[in-house]
Amino acid sequence: MASPKIILYTNHNCPWAHRAHIALKELGLVYEEVIIDLTKPREPWYLDVNPRGLVPSLSYNGTIITESAIVAQFLADAHPSHLVPPSGSVDGALQRAQIAFFVDTFLSKVQPHVHASLRASTAAEIDAAADALVAAVETELEPLLAAWKGPGPFFGGSDRLTLAEVLTGSFLLRILHYSDARIGLLSARLPALLERTPRFKRWAEATVQQESVNFIWDALKSANAIKAKLGITR
Amino acid sequence: MASPKIILYTNHNCPWAHRAHIALKELGLVYEEVIIDLTKPREPWYLDVNPRGLVPSLSYNGTIITESAIVAQFLADAHPSHLVPPSGSVDGALQRAQIAFFVDTFLSKVQPHVHASLRASTAAEIDAAADALVAAVETELEPLLAAWKGPGPFFGGSDRLTLAEVLTGSFLLRILHYSDARIGLLSARLPALLERTPRFKRWAEATVQQESVNFIWDALKSANAIKAKLGITR
């Protein structure tokens, strides 16, 4: 297959757009990057690319694909790799379904507690959000992680990154870094609490150590962007 | 491939569970049906099947798959058919992405106005929800429908149902039937308003006429179930 012409419209502070970077890097695809300033109203030319005005948008040989999960899945489907098995067999379909369920569980049960912490106005509320986050990891994710068969740290026990980490890695970076004292968006108690969820801790730490996950990451910049957006002064 | 042993845990009044019925019927798969009473707390045995207590749950040769979109996608992936092209080529990946974007647009931009109508307490609010629904169809869906290349009424101009209709058909049934005077969950003005969105009207009407979409449908029963659940007395 000839190398596709890829343009990624993105912003490095957006965890959704970040998913496309992980997928592109993991697949070894060459791409041109166009940074969209999310602090200003979108310019008309960008609304022509993506009428919703969101990032990421992917131009793939001239066809526009939007919505981060759809972009990442598209890249993984179009370029068969270790990220996800092909559809079309029961085993492949089942693994795809299990990855989708795992990501859905992370986003619907765990991630909301990060948002609760960002919305919090007192130290007690920030601590409560961390407690709730770790409780959700314990109840919802640890049983799924316990069922992994392989010895590796990634989805299912794989020793290479999968689509599950492509779709969650940018959020894991924030969970592991936003409790830093210089940032303070998550409770300083969170690292100690995560000792209670060793499978999650191993998975999250292995994921954020991958270059494909962290190569555009700047903890302070991303934290400052979210603080500015939400008017957080702490 | 030997016929799989399939058990579907479901409720015919739930539009989410309904997606699994459409997929199974369209794929010609034989399945055993177990009806879950959603008006009572879930029994412990069902929480063992699906800890979230939701429908549908699919037992496929003994493996449990839950969450309606994941169940429908799994069935379509495991049994290659007209519903969705295989992953693994750029064209297949792109069509899968376009179906996902279409379904996401329907659910995130159009469907919320049905919920607004269900929550409404005055006739004016019910009419306003219908206006907003048709405005969203006009702005968000008609441009996508206008880009369809084939002559058929289904996704992309296909003459056979696709995964796009599997994932939206149960909601289209409600949009087209709940404005009936005997039901009154949507404005009686809705059918006239939908004349303004002819592409959507053609697509929705063709979809709900398919046996795979309507074979478990009972408009009054489904309306009464939602009225009982939400305490709607009109």
PDB file of N, CA and C in Angstrom, chain B residues 3 12 16 26 31 42 87 115 118 126 135 147 151-152 154 160 167 188 195 233:
ATOM      1  N   SER B   3     -23.051 -23.828  13.995  1.00  0.00           N
ATOM      2  CA  SER B   3     -23.941 -22.795  14.535  1.00  0.00           C
ATOM      3  C   SER B   3     -23.574 -22.513  15.983  1.00  0.00           C
ATOM      4  N   HIS B  12     -38.414  -6.729  25.239  1.00  0.00           N
ATOM      5  CA  HIS B  12     -38.868  -6.210  23.942  1.00  0.00           C
ATOM      6  C   HIS B  12     -39.213  -4.728  23.978  1.00  0.00           C
ATOM      7  N   TRP B  16     -32.550  -0.316  23.361  1.00  0.00           N
ATOM      8  CA  TRP B  16     -31.150  -0.761  23.308  1.00  0.00           C
ATOM      9  C   TRP B  16     -31.092  -2.259  23.048  1.00  0.00           C
ATOM     10  N   GLU B  26     -31.254 -10.215  11.134  1.00  0.00           N
ATOM     11  CA  GLU B  26     -30.661  -9.864   9.842  1.00  0.00           C
ATOM     12  C   GLU B  26     -29.572 -10.870   9.448  1.00  0.00           C
ATOM     13  N   TYR B  31     -31.449 -18.208  18.070  1.00  0.00           N
ATOM     14  CA  TYR B  31     -31.096 -17.857  19.442  1.00  0.00           C
ATOM     15  C   TYR B  31     -32.236 -18.199  20.381  1.00  0.00           C
ATOM     16  N   ARG B  42     -33.264  -6.489  39.598  1.00  0.00           N
ATOM     17  CA  ARG B  42     -32.707  -7.666  38.949  1.00  0.00           C
ATOM     18  C   ARG B  42     -32.447  -8.778  39.963  1.00  0.00           C
ATOM     19  N   SER B  87     -12.942  -5.127   8.517  1.00  0.00           N
ATOM     20  CA  SER B  87     -11.821  -4.227   8.772  1.00  0.00           C
ATOM     21  C   SER B  87     -10.644  -4.708   7.929  1.00  0.00           C
ATOM     22  N   HIS B 115     -35.908  12.372  24.195  1.00  0.00           N
ATOM     23  CA  HIS B 115     -35.887  12.356  25.660  1.00  0.00           C
ATOM     24  C   HIS B 115     -36.472  13.635  26.237  1.00  0.00           C
ATOM     25  N   LEU B 118     -40.141  13.262  26.254  1.00  0.00           N
ATOM     26  CA  LEU B 118     -40.608  12.358  27.320  1.00  0.00           C
ATOM     27  C   LEU B 118     -40.606  13.067  28.677  1.00  0.00           C
ATOM     28  N   ILE B 126     -43.789  19.788  24.452  1.00  0.00           N
ATOM     29  CA  ILE B 126     -43.791  18.645  23.533  1.00  0.00           C
ATOM     30  C   ILE B 126     -43.644  19.114  22.091  1.00  0.00           C
ATOM     31  N   ALA B 135     -35.299  20.123  13.484  1.00  0.00           N
ATOM     32  CA  ALA B 135     -34.197  21.048  13.176  1.00  0.00           C
ATOM     33  C   ALA B 135     -32.860  20.306  13.225  1.00  0.00           C
ATOM     34  N   ALA B 147     -25.087  12.837   1.016  1.00  0.00           N
ATOM     35  CA  ALA B 147     -23.807  12.383   0.446  1.00  0.00           C
ATOM     36  C   ALA B 147     -23.843  10.909   0.045  1.00  0.00           C
ATOM     37  N   PRO B 151     -28.457   4.055  -4.877  1.00  0.00           N
ATOM     38  CA  PRO B 151     -29.873   4.374  -5.032  1.00  0.00           C
ATOM     39  C   PRO B 151     -30.769   3.809  -3.924  1.00  0.00           C
ATOM     40  N   GLY B 152     -30.259   2.871  -3.140  1.00  0.00           N
ATOM     41  CA  GLY B 152     -31.088   2.211  -2.133  1.00  0.00           C
ATOM     42  C   GLY B 152     -31.381   3.118  -0.951  1.00  0.00           C
ATOM     43  N   PHE B 154     -30.975   2.549   2.308  1.00  0.00           N
ATOM     44  CA  PHE B 154     -30.247   2.350   3.568  1.00  0.00           C
ATOM     45  C   PHE B 154     -28.860   2.990   3.515  1.00  0.00           C
ATOM     46  N   ARG B 160     -29.692  -2.995   1.043  1.00  0.00           N
ATOM     47  CA  ARG B 160     -29.927  -3.904   2.186  1.00  0.00           C
ATOM     48  C   ARG B 160     -29.557  -3.175   3.463  1.00  0.00           C
ATOM     49  N   LEU B 167     -28.308  -0.225  14.469  1.00  0.00           N
ATOM     50  CA  LEU B 167     -28.051   0.561  15.684  1.00  0.00           C
ATOM     51  C   LEU B 167     -29.023   1.709  15.881  1.00  0.00           C
ATOM     52  N   ALA B 188     -48.097  15.623  17.935  1.00  0.00           N
ATOM     53  CA  ALA B 188     -48.908  15.210  16.779  1.00  0.00           C
ATOM     54  C   ALA B 188     -48.498  15.978  15.524  1.00  0.00           C
ATOM     55  N   GLU B 195     -41.963  16.224   6.851  1.00  0.00           N
ATOM     56  CA  GLU B 195     -42.017  16.473   5.403  1.00  0.00           C
ATOM     57  C   GLU B 195     -40.869  17.393   4.972  1.00  0.00           C
ATOM     58  N   THR B 233     -48.468  10.440  32.828  1.00  0.00           N
ATOM     59  CA  THR B 233     -49.893  10.112  32.947  1.00  0.00           C
ATOM     60  C   THR B 233     -50.723  10.618  31.773  1.00  0.00           C
TER      61      THR B 233
END
